[in-house]
């Protein structure tokens, strides 16, 4: 059984929450690319979530995660990622705004120059984080370095807690059931924008429904919220989650756990259940690897910038947009379809190390 937007909003209102962004984010038709590609292509500008300059998908998640930290009386939040992690930067900003001290453990996938910090790492320091860079060991994979960083964070938390301080340990990507509530809520917002003429934040006529929705996928938290929201609302939209890295066999199970966890938090576990069949995880566009630019991604970035004046990033949203274009070109998206690209942000990376950005 599906719920109305008002019913879901009522349930979300009972959750711990702080305001960080400005919603609804803009939703409009990309007229030039729609003509080029033969589909009705729309964009939801979650790169404009606010209220710092850089937006992105973490703002929605952090409204619930920082809300939880505040409601639990935490003085510190911890989180993890790569040194150029958007999530870490956004968490630091959101915590600082709400008087919570941010501490991050960042794995050096690309070695930062500590005397010449760039992009997100530079912002991390300006927003006032305590930063611990976790150097990659000889022959170590990113996943192994990440696991080591989680362990170091947990040990740090244990030390602070032994001294009587309260900490919230936020997983990488903000990927827990509270974080995914942010994207469940985004689907409510999207439906409201399509249903009601008031406050749509658009300059386009909007369709009654989208046949396809594409977005970039990393930890899986955004996908979990989108899929849970879509099912709870009874939306008939095919959701494609394009990964920025290779994901293992356990990934669908952990994403469904997040989605069902979010539904449970708002008391909707009996309304619907998310299974692996609800997920379309597209791993065809991340190569050659995480934080490694691809020719296809670079072409997608140039296309969206040149035709619509919008920047997607080389690590996440550019590769997801490349997935969408490839599905149109190869006929997997039929001509004339209503297609939505959810822009999850990430443009700060254009100011990061050259090996992440690639050649333009
Ligand atoms: C710009 C951007 N898009 C998409 C994602 C993926 O979001 P998620 O980790 O929720 O899958 C991230 C994650 O860091 C991101 O920074």
Coordinates of C-alpha atoms and ligand atoms in Angstrom, one line a residue:
X1 CA 0.0 0.0 0.0
X2 CA 1.4 3.4 -0.8
X3 CA 1.3 6.5 1.4
X4 CA 0.6 10.1 0.5
X5 CA 3.3 12.8 0.7
X6 CA 1.6 14.4 3.7
X7 CA 1.4 11.0 5.6
X8 CA 5.1 10.5 5.0
X9 CA 6.0 14.1 6.0
X10 CA 4.1 13.5 9.3
X11 CA 6.2 10.5 10.0
X12 CA 9.5 12.2 9.1
X13 CA 8.6 15.1 11.3
X14 CA 8.9 12.8 14.4
X15 CA 12.6 12.1 13.6
X16 CA 15.5 14.0 15.1
X17 CA 16.4 16.6 12.5
X18 CA 18.3 19.9 12.1
X19 CA 17.9 22.4 9.2
X20 CA 20.9 22.6 6.9
X21 CA 19.6 23.0 3.4
X22 CA 17.1 24.9 1.4
X23 CA 14.4 22.9 -0.2
X24 CA 12.9 22.1 -2.6
X25 CA 16.0 22.0 -4.8
X26 CA 15.4 23.2 -8.4
X27 CA 13.9 20.7 -10.8
X28 CA 13.8 21.6 -14.5
X29 CA 14.0 20.3 -18.1
X30 CA 17.4 20.3 -19.9
X31 CA 16.0 21.6 -23.2
X32 CA 19.2 21.4 -25.3
X33 CA 20.2 17.9 -24.3
X34 CA 16.5 16.7 -24.5
X35 CA 16.6 17.8 -28.2
X36 CA 20.0 16.2 -28.8
X37 CA 19.2 12.9 -27.1
X38 CA 15.5 12.5 -28.1
X39 CA 14.2 12.1 -24.5
X40 CA 12.7 14.5 -22.0
X41 CA 15.6 15.0 -19.8
X42 CA 15.1 16.7 -16.4
X43 CA 17.6 17.5 -13.6
X44 CA 17.1 17.8 -9.9
X45 CA 19.8 20.1 -8.6
X46 CA 20.9 18.5 -5.3
X47 CA 24.2 20.2 -6.0
X48 CA 22.2 23.2 -4.7
X49 CA 21.1 21.9 -1.4
X50 CA 22.9 24.7 0.5
X51 CA 23.6 26.2 3.0
X52 CA 27.3 26.2 2.3
X53 CA 28.5 27.0 -1.2
X54 CA 28.9 23.5 -2.4
X55 CA 25.6 21.6 -1.7
X56 CA 25.5 18.0 -2.6
X57 CA 23.7 14.9 -1.5
X58 CA 25.2 14.8 2.0
X59 CA 23.2 17.8 3.2
X60 CA 19.9 15.9 3.2
X61 CA 21.5 12.9 5.0
X62 CA 23.2 15.2 7.5
X63 CA 20.0 16.9 8.5
X64 CA 19.0 13.6 10.2
X65 CA 22.5 12.5 11.3
X66 CA 23.4 15.8 12.9
X67 CA 19.9 15.9 14.3
X68 CA 20.6 12.5 15.9
X69 CA 23.9 13.7 17.3
X70 CA 22.2 16.8 18.8
X71 CA 19.3 14.8 20.2
X72 CA 21.8 12.4 21.8
X73 CA 23.8 15.2 23.4
X74 CA 27.0 14.4 21.4
X75 CA 29.9 16.8 21.6
X76 CA 31.9 15.1 18.8
X77 CA 31.0 13.5 15.5
X78 CA 33.5 11.2 13.8
X79 CA 33.5 10.2 10.1
X80 CA 35.6 8.6 7.4
X81 CA 36.4 8.8 3.7
X82 CA 39.1 9.5 1.2
X83 CA 41.2 12.6 1.6
X84 CA 39.0 14.4 -1.0
X85 CA 35.8 13.0 0.5
X86 CA 32.7 15.2 -0.2
X87 CA 31.0 13.5 2.7
X88 CA 33.7 14.3 5.2
X89 CA 33.8 18.0 4.2
X90 CA 30.0 18.2 4.4
X91 CA 29.9 16.5 7.8
X92 CA 32.6 18.9 9.1
X93 CA 30.6 21.9 7.9
X94 CA 27.3 20.6 9.3
X95 CA 28.8 19.7 12.7
X96 CA 30.5 23.0 13.0
X97 CA 27.3 24.8 12.3
X98 CA 25.6 22.9 15.1
X99 CA 28.4 23.3 17.7
X100 CA 29.6 19.8 17.5
X101 CA 33.3 19.1 17.1
X102 CA 34.1 17.1 13.9
X103 CA 36.9 14.6 13.8
X104 CA 37.7 12.8 10.6
X105 CA 40.0 9.9 9.6
X106 CA 40.8 10.2 5.9
X107 CA 42.5 7.5 3.8
X108 CA 45.1 8.9 1.4
X109 CA 44.0 7.3 -1.9
X110 CA 45.7 10.3 -3.5
X111 CA 48.5 11.5 -1.3
X112 CA 47.7 15.2 -0.2
X113 CA 50.4 17.8 -0.1
X114 CA 50.0 19.0 3.5
X115 CA 51.7 22.3 2.7
X116 CA 49.4 23.0 -0.3
X117 CA 46.0 21.6 0.6
X118 CA 43.4 21.5 -2.1
X119 CA 39.7 21.3 -2.6
X120 CA 37.8 19.4 0.2
X121 CA 40.9 18.9 2.4
X122 CA 41.4 22.7 2.3
X123 CA 37.8 23.3 3.2
X124 CA 38.0 20.6 6.0
X125 CA 40.7 22.7 7.7
X126 CA 38.9 26.0 7.1
X127 CA 35.7 24.6 8.7
X128 CA 37.8 23.6 11.7
X129 CA 38.0 19.8 11.6
X130 CA 40.5 17.7 13.5
X131 CA 41.9 15.7 10.6
X132 CA 43.8 12.4 10.8
X133 CA 45.3 11.4 7.4
X134 CA 45.6 7.6 7.2
X135 CA 48.5 6.8 4.8
X136 CA 48.1 3.8 2.5
X137 CA 50.6 1.1 3.4
X138 CA 52.7 -0.6 0.8
X139 CA 50.5 -2.9 -1.3
X140 CA 47.3 -2.0 0.7
X141 CA 44.0 -1.6 -1.1
X142 CA 41.7 1.4 -0.4
X143 CA 39.2 -0.9 1.3
X144 CA 41.9 -2.1 3.7
X145 CA 43.0 1.5 4.5
X146 CA 39.4 2.4 5.1
X147 CA 39.0 -0.5 7.5
X148 CA 42.1 0.6 9.3
X149 CA 40.7 4.2 9.5
X150 CA 37.4 2.9 11.0
X151 CA 39.4 1.0 13.7
X152 CA 41.5 4.1 14.5
X153 CA 38.3 6.2 14.8
X154 CA 36.7 3.7 17.1
X155 CA 39.7 3.6 19.3
X156 CA 39.7 7.4 19.5
X157 CA 36.0 7.4 20.4
X158 CA 36.6 4.9 23.1
X159 CA 39.3 7.2 24.6
X160 CA 36.9 10.2 24.5
X161 CA 34.1 8.2 26.0
X162 CA 36.3 6.9 28.8
X163 CA 36.8 10.6 29.7
X164 CA 33.0 11.1 29.8
X165 CA 32.4 12.6 26.3
X166 CA 29.6 11.6 24.0
X167 CA 30.4 10.9 20.4
X168 CA 28.4 9.9 17.3
X169 CA 30.3 7.6 14.9
X170 CA 28.9 8.4 11.4
X171 CA 29.8 5.7 8.8
X172 CA 31.5 6.6 5.6
X173 CA 29.1 8.3 3.2
X174 CA 26.6 8.9 6.1
X175 CA 25.4 5.4 5.2
X176 CA 23.0 4.4 7.9
X177 CA 19.2 4.3 8.2
X178 CA 19.1 7.9 9.6
X179 CA 21.1 9.2 6.7
X180 CA 19.0 7.5 4.1
X181 CA 15.9 9.2 5.5
X182 CA 17.2 12.3 3.7
X183 CA 16.7 10.6 0.3
X184 CA 13.4 9.1 1.3
X185 CA 12.4 12.7 2.0
X186 CA 13.8 13.8 -1.4
X187 CA 11.4 11.5 -3.1
X188 CA 8.5 13.1 -1.2
X189 CA 9.8 16.5 -2.2
X190 CA 10.0 15.4 -5.9
X191 CA 6.5 14.1 -5.8
X192 CA 5.2 17.3 -4.2
X193 CA 7.0 19.3 -7.0
X194 CA 5.2 17.3 -9.7
X195 CA 1.8 17.3 -7.9
X196 CA 1.4 20.9 -6.8
X197 CA 2.0 24.1 -8.8
X198 CA 3.0 26.0 -5.6
X199 CA 6.7 26.2 -4.6
X200 CA 7.9 24.0 -7.4
X201 CA 11.2 25.8 -7.9
X202 CA 11.2 25.3 -11.6
X203 CA 11.0 27.2 -14.9
X204 CA 9.7 24.1 -16.8
X205 CA 6.5 22.3 -17.2
X206 CA 6.9 19.1 -15.2
X207 CA 5.7 15.6 -16.3
X208 CA 3.2 13.6 -14.3
X209 CA 5.8 10.9 -13.7
X210 CA 9.4 10.0 -14.6
X211 CA 10.0 6.7 -16.4
X212 CA 13.7 6.7 -15.3
X213 CA 15.7 8.2 -12.5
X214 CA 19.5 8.1 -12.6
X215 CA 21.9 9.1 -9.8
X216 CA 25.5 8.5 -8.7
X217 CA 26.1 5.8 -6.1
X218 CA 28.9 5.2 -3.6
X219 CA 28.1 4.0 -0.1
X220 CA 24.6 3.1 -1.2
X221 CA 22.8 5.4 1.3
X222 CA 21.3 7.7 -1.4
X223 CA 20.1 4.7 -3.4
X224 CA 18.5 3.2 -0.3
X225 CA 16.6 6.3 0.5
X226 CA 15.5 6.9 -3.1
X227 CA 14.3 3.3 -3.6
X228 CA 12.5 3.2 -0.2
X229 CA 10.8 6.6 -0.9
X230 CA 9.7 5.5 -4.4
X231 CA 8.2 2.3 -3.2
X232 CA 6.5 3.9 -0.3
X233 CA 4.9 6.5 -2.6
X234 CA 4.0 3.8 -5.1
X235 CA 6.0 5.5 -7.9
X236 CA 6.4 3.7 -11.2
X237 CA 9.9 4.8 -12.0
X238 CA 12.9 2.7 -12.9
X239 CA 15.8 3.8 -10.6
X240 CA 19.4 3.4 -11.9
X241 CA 22.2 3.7 -9.4
X242 CA 25.5 4.2 -11.2
X243 CA 28.5 3.3 -9.0
X244 CA 31.7 5.4 -8.6
X245 CA 33.6 2.2 -7.6
X246 CA 33.4 -1.5 -7.9
X247 CA 31.0 -3.0 -5.3
X248 CA 31.0 -6.5 -3.9
X249 CA 28.4 -9.2 -3.7
X250 CA 27.2 -8.1 -0.3
X251 CA 26.4 -4.6 -1.5
X252 CA 22.7 -5.2 -2.5
X253 CA 22.0 -6.8 0.9
X254 CA 23.6 -3.9 2.8
X255 CA 21.7 -1.4 0.7
X256 CA 18.4 -3.1 1.3
X257 CA 19.2 -3.2 5.0
X258 CA 19.6 0.6 4.9
X259 CA 16.4 1.1 3.0
X260 CA 14.3 -1.2 5.3
X261 CA 16.0 0.4 8.3
X262 CA 14.8 3.8 7.2
X263 CA 11.3 2.5 6.6
X264 CA 11.4 1.0 10.1
X265 CA 12.6 4.2 11.7
X266 CA 9.4 6.0 10.5
X267 CA 7.2 3.1 11.4
X268 CA 6.5 2.0 7.7
X269 CA 8.1 -1.4 7.8
X270 CA 4.7 -3.0 7.2
X271 CA 3.8 -0.7 4.3
X272 CA 6.5 -2.1 2.0
X273 CA 9.8 -4.0 2.0
X274 CA 12.8 -3.4 -0.2
X275 CA 14.5 -6.4 -1.7
X276 CA 17.5 -6.8 -4.0
X277 CA 15.0 -6.9 -6.9
X278 CA 14.2 -3.3 -6.3
X279 CA 17.8 -2.2 -7.0
X280 CA 19.4 -1.6 -10.4
X281 CA 23.1 -1.2 -9.7
X282 CA 25.0 -0.2 -12.8
X283 CA 28.8 -0.9 -12.4
X284 CA 29.6 -0.3 -16.0
X285 CA 30.9 3.3 -15.7
X286 CA 33.3 3.6 -12.8
X287 CA 36.4 2.2 -14.6
X288 CA 39.3 2.6 -14.3
X289 CA 38.5 3.0 -10.6
X290 CA 37.5 5.3 -7.7
X291 CA 38.9 8.8 -8.1
X292 CA 40.3 7.8 -11.4
X293 CA 39.0 9.8 -14.4
X294 CA 37.6 8.1 -17.5
X295 CA 37.3 9.2 -21.1
X296 CA 33.5 8.5 -21.0
X297 CA 33.1 10.6 -17.8
X298 CA 35.1 13.4 -19.2
X299 CA 32.9 13.4 -22.3
X300 CA 29.8 13.5 -20.1
X301 CA 31.1 16.4 -18.1
X302 CA 31.9 18.4 -21.3
X303 CA 28.5 17.6 -22.8
X304 CA 26.5 18.8 -19.7
X305 CA 28.7 21.8 -19.3
X306 CA 28.7 22.8 -23.0
X307 CA 25.0 22.2 -23.7
X308 CA 23.4 23.2 -20.4
X309 CA 26.1 25.1 -18.4
X310 CA 26.0 22.6 -15.5
X311 CA 29.1 21.0 -13.9
X312 CA 29.1 17.4 -12.8
X313 CA 32.2 16.0 -11.2
X314 CA 34.7 13.4 -12.4
X315 CA 34.4 11.0 -9.4
X316 CA 30.6 10.6 -9.0
X317 CA 28.1 12.6 -10.9
X318 CA 30.0 12.7 -14.1
X319 CA 30.3 8.9 -14.3
X320 CA 26.6 8.6 -13.4
X321 CA 25.7 11.0 -16.2
X322 CA 27.9 9.0 -18.5
X323 CA 25.7 6.0 -17.6
X324 CA 22.5 7.8 -18.5
X325 CA 23.9 9.0 -21.8
X326 CA 25.1 5.5 -22.7
X327 CA 21.7 4.0 -21.9
X328 CA 20.0 6.6 -24.2
X329 CA 22.4 6.0 -27.0
X330 CA 22.2 2.3 -26.8
X331 CA 18.4 2.3 -26.7
X332 CA 18.0 1.0 -23.1
X333 CA 16.1 4.2 -22.5
X334 CA 13.4 4.5 -25.2
X335 CA 13.1 7.7 -27.2
X336 CA 10.5 10.1 -25.7
X337 CA 10.9 8.8 -22.1
X338 CA 10.8 11.2 -19.2
X339 CA 14.2 10.9 -17.6
X340 CA 15.4 12.5 -14.3
X341 CA 19.0 12.9 -13.4
X342 CA 19.5 13.6 -9.7
X343 CA 22.6 15.8 -9.5
X344 CA 24.3 14.8 -6.2
X345 CA 27.0 17.5 -6.3
X346 CA 30.8 17.1 -6.0
X347 CA 32.1 20.0 -8.0
X348 CA 34.7 20.9 -5.3
X349 CA 36.8 18.1 -6.8
X350 CA 37.5 20.3 -9.8
X351 CA 40.0 22.1 -7.5
X352 CA 41.6 18.8 -6.3
X353 CA 44.7 17.0 -7.5
X354 CA 45.2 16.6 -11.2
X355 CA 45.2 12.8 -11.1
X356 CA 41.6 12.9 -9.8
X357 CA 40.3 15.5 -12.3
X358 CA 41.8 14.2 -15.5
X359 CA 42.5 16.0 -18.7
X360 CA 40.2 18.8 -20.0
Ligands
LIG1 C1 29.0 13.9 -5.3 C2 28.5 12.6 -4.8 N1 27.6 11.9 -5.5 C3 27.1 10.7 -5.1 C4 27.7 10.1 -3.9 C5 27.2 8.8 -3.5 O1 26.3 8.8 -2.5 P1 26.1 7.6 -1.5 O2 27.4 7.4 -0.7 O3 25.0 7.9 -0.7 O4 25.9 6.4 -2.4 C6 28.7 10.8 -3.2 C7 29.2 10.1 -2.0 O5 30.2 10.6 -1.4 C8 29.1 12.0 -3.6 O6 30.1 12.7 -3.0

